[in-house]
Amino acid sequence: MIVLKSDREIEKMKEAGELLAACHREIAKLIKPGVTTWEIDQFVDHFLAEHGATPEQKGYNGYKYATCASVNDEICHGFPRKQSLKEGDIVTVDMVVNLNGALADSAWSYAVGEVSEEAKTLLDVTKNALYKGIEQAQVGNRIGDIGHAIQTYVEGEGFSVVRDFIGHGIGAVIHEKPDVPHYGLPGKGPRIKEGMVFTIEPMVNVGRYQSKMDDNGWTARTIDGKNSAQYEHTIAITKEGPVILTEQ
Ligand code: MF3
Ligand code: CO
């Protein structure tokens, strides 16, 4: 069942989203060679506490950290760790903020120092893919229109779209209906309605789209060891079009 949200609920989620966006803007300043994803996770924990919010991912299905921090070939759900980021790495920081019971979810990929041309292009294409998907999130369209737009664009740029992890409705809990794949056929899937709130979060790989799971049971990485990037926004569907609740 897809739960539709009231204007009041969306307003509260937007407040959570604005705080999350502010947190990402601070993270952008911290990312440089030598910093650890552990330090970034600690920063997020403190930043949210200072602003009266909590990291919803901590404790979710036994997950232990405020953020997911996925480096290079890690696609998603990387664990923060005490190993320094180095020049040329890319890192995706993903988090869910709970502010007064309202949730917002946003992931952002960052370049560490100077990165390769290929990595720069991957970051650009992945971010563009997110916005191509958001453009399709219109009342009357179908969920498949979002994935189709993303897949067509990404594959046209010579990269691939991860299939094993998808966007999702969000509300009382992190994961609700609808499922929002970043691939697929136009005109398929549930019809998009006013009051829906869901994430669009394409994970894009330089090489093959398949993923494999680490022994920790959480972290997914590319099967060919090539880089993966991700950008994610939480969006609300209104009559006037999609509203990005986590815009930086
Ligand atoms: N933020 C993630 C998403 O975009 C959810 C991560 S669940 C966690 O779907 F348990 F890893 F935190
Ligand atoms: Co997320």
mmCIF file of N, CA, C and O in Angstrom, residues 2-5 10 143 170 178 190-198 235-238:
data_model
loop_
_atom_site.group_PDB
_atom_site.id
_atom_site.type_symbol
_atom_site.label_atom_id
_atom_site.label_comp_id
_atom_site.label_asym_id
_atom_site.label_seq_id
_atom_site.Cartn_x
_atom_site.Cartn_y
_atom_site.Cartn_z
ATOM 1 N N ILE A 2 0.508 2.200 -0.826
ATOM 2 C CA ILE A 2 1.271 3.459 -0.892
ATOM 3 C C ILE A 2 0.553 4.500 -0.027
ATOM 4 O O ILE A 2 -0.590 4.862 -0.304
ATOM 5 N N VAL A 3 1.224 4.945 1.034
ATOM 6 C CA VAL A 3 0.632 5.927 1.945
ATOM 7 C C VAL A 3 0.852 7.326 1.378
ATOM 8 O O VAL A 3 1.992 7.724 1.121
ATOM 9 N N LEU A 4 -0.245 8.068 1.181
ATOM 10 C CA LEU A 4 -0.128 9.456 0.705
ATOM 11 C C LEU A 4 0.032 10.371 1.916
ATOM 12 O O LEU A 4 -0.569 10.141 2.966
ATOM 13 N N LYS A 5 0.865 11.404 1.762
ATOM 14 C CA LYS A 5 1.147 12.299 2.882
ATOM 15 C C LYS A 5 0.376 13.612 2.737
ATOM 16 O O LYS A 5 0.185 14.110 1.621
ATOM 17 N N ILE A 10 4.299 16.618 4.797
ATOM 18 C CA ILE A 10 5.362 16.943 3.838
ATOM 19 C C ILE A 10 6.177 18.128 4.347
ATOM 20 O O ILE A 10 7.408 18.150 4.225
ATOM 21 N N ILE A 143 5.696 5.175 -12.258
ATOM 22 C CA ILE A 143 7.019 5.007 -11.630
ATOM 23 C C ILE A 143 8.052 4.538 -12.659
ATOM 24 O O ILE A 143 9.211 4.953 -12.618
ATOM 25 N N ILE A 170 8.982 6.736 1.520
ATOM 26 C CA ILE A 170 9.510 7.014 2.872
ATOM 27 C C ILE A 170 8.454 7.795 3.633
ATOM 28 O O ILE A 170 7.756 8.635 3.047
ATOM 29 N N PRO A 178 6.088 3.239 -2.747
ATOM 30 C CA PRO A 178 6.400 2.300 -3.827
ATOM 31 C C PRO A 178 7.896 2.013 -3.940
ATOM 32 O O PRO A 178 8.723 2.781 -3.459
ATOM 33 N N PRO A 190 3.276 1.656 -10.732
ATOM 34 C CA PRO A 190 2.177 2.434 -10.158
ATOM 35 C C PRO A 190 2.105 3.844 -10.742
ATOM 36 O O PRO A 190 3.127 4.420 -11.110
ATOM 37 N N ARG A 191 0.894 4.371 -10.817
ATOM 38 C CA ARG A 191 0.690 5.743 -11.256
ATOM 39 C C ARG A 191 1.151 6.689 -10.146
ATOM 40 O O ARG A 191 0.954 6.417 -8.967
ATOM 41 N N ILE A 192 1.793 7.777 -10.512
ATOM 42 C CA ILE A 192 2.323 8.740 -9.532
ATOM 43 C C ILE A 192 1.206 9.694 -9.122
ATOM 44 O O ILE A 192 0.527 10.273 -9.973
ATOM 45 N N LYS A 193 1.009 9.822 -7.802
ATOM 46 C CA LYS A 193 -0.106 10.625 -7.278
ATOM 47 C C LYS A 193 0.387 11.736 -6.354
ATOM 48 O O LYS A 193 1.423 11.588 -5.692
ATOM 49 N N GLU A 194 -0.403 12.790 -6.289
ATOM 50 C CA GLU A 194 -0.143 13.873 -5.339
ATOM 51 C C GLU A 194 -0.080 13.290 -3.915
ATOM 52 O O GLU A 194 -0.921 12.467 -3.562
ATOM 53 N N GLY A 195 0.914 13.717 -3.133
ATOM 54 C CA GLY A 195 1.033 13.248 -1.743
ATOM 55 C C GLY A 195 1.989 12.077 -1.579
ATOM 56 O O GLY A 195 2.311 11.689 -0.457
ATOM 57 N N MET A 196 2.443 11.510 -2.701
ATOM 58 C CA MET A 196 3.477 10.467 -2.570
ATOM 59 C C MET A 196 4.791 11.134 -2.175
ATOM 60 O O MET A 196 5.099 12.235 -2.659
ATOM 61 N N VAL A 197 5.546 10.464 -1.317
ATOM 62 C CA VAL A 197 6.907 10.911 -1.006
ATOM 63 C C VAL A 197 7.816 9.699 -1.175
ATOM 64 O O VAL A 197 7.566 8.642 -0.580
ATOM 65 N N PHE A 198 8.808 9.837 -2.020
ATOM 66 C CA PHE A 198 9.731 8.717 -2.224
ATOM 67 C C PHE A 198 11.119 9.226 -2.575
ATOM 68 O O PHE A 198 11.309 10.418 -2.878
ATOM 69 N N ILE A 235 11.821 13.194 -2.503
ATOM 70 C CA ILE A 235 10.957 14.142 -3.208
ATOM 71 C C ILE A 235 9.485 13.921 -2.846
ATOM 72 O O ILE A 235 9.060 12.793 -2.551
ATOM 73 N N ALA A 236 8.730 15.011 -2.855
ATOM 74 C CA ALA A 236 7.285 14.962 -2.614
ATOM 75 C C ALA A 236 6.583 15.324 -3.915
ATOM 76 O O ALA A 236 7.012 16.234 -4.631
ATOM 77 N N ILE A 237 5.509 14.595 -4.209
ATOM 78 C CA ILE A 237 4.753 14.863 -5.435
ATOM 79 C C ILE A 237 3.623 15.851 -5.129
ATOM 80 O O ILE A 237 2.799 15.598 -4.241
ATOM 81 N N THR A 238 3.631 16.959 -5.846
ATOM 82 C CA THR A 238 2.558 17.946 -5.704
ATOM 83 C C THR A 238 1.946 18.187 -7.088
ATOM 84 O O THR A 238 2.531 17.795 -8.102
#
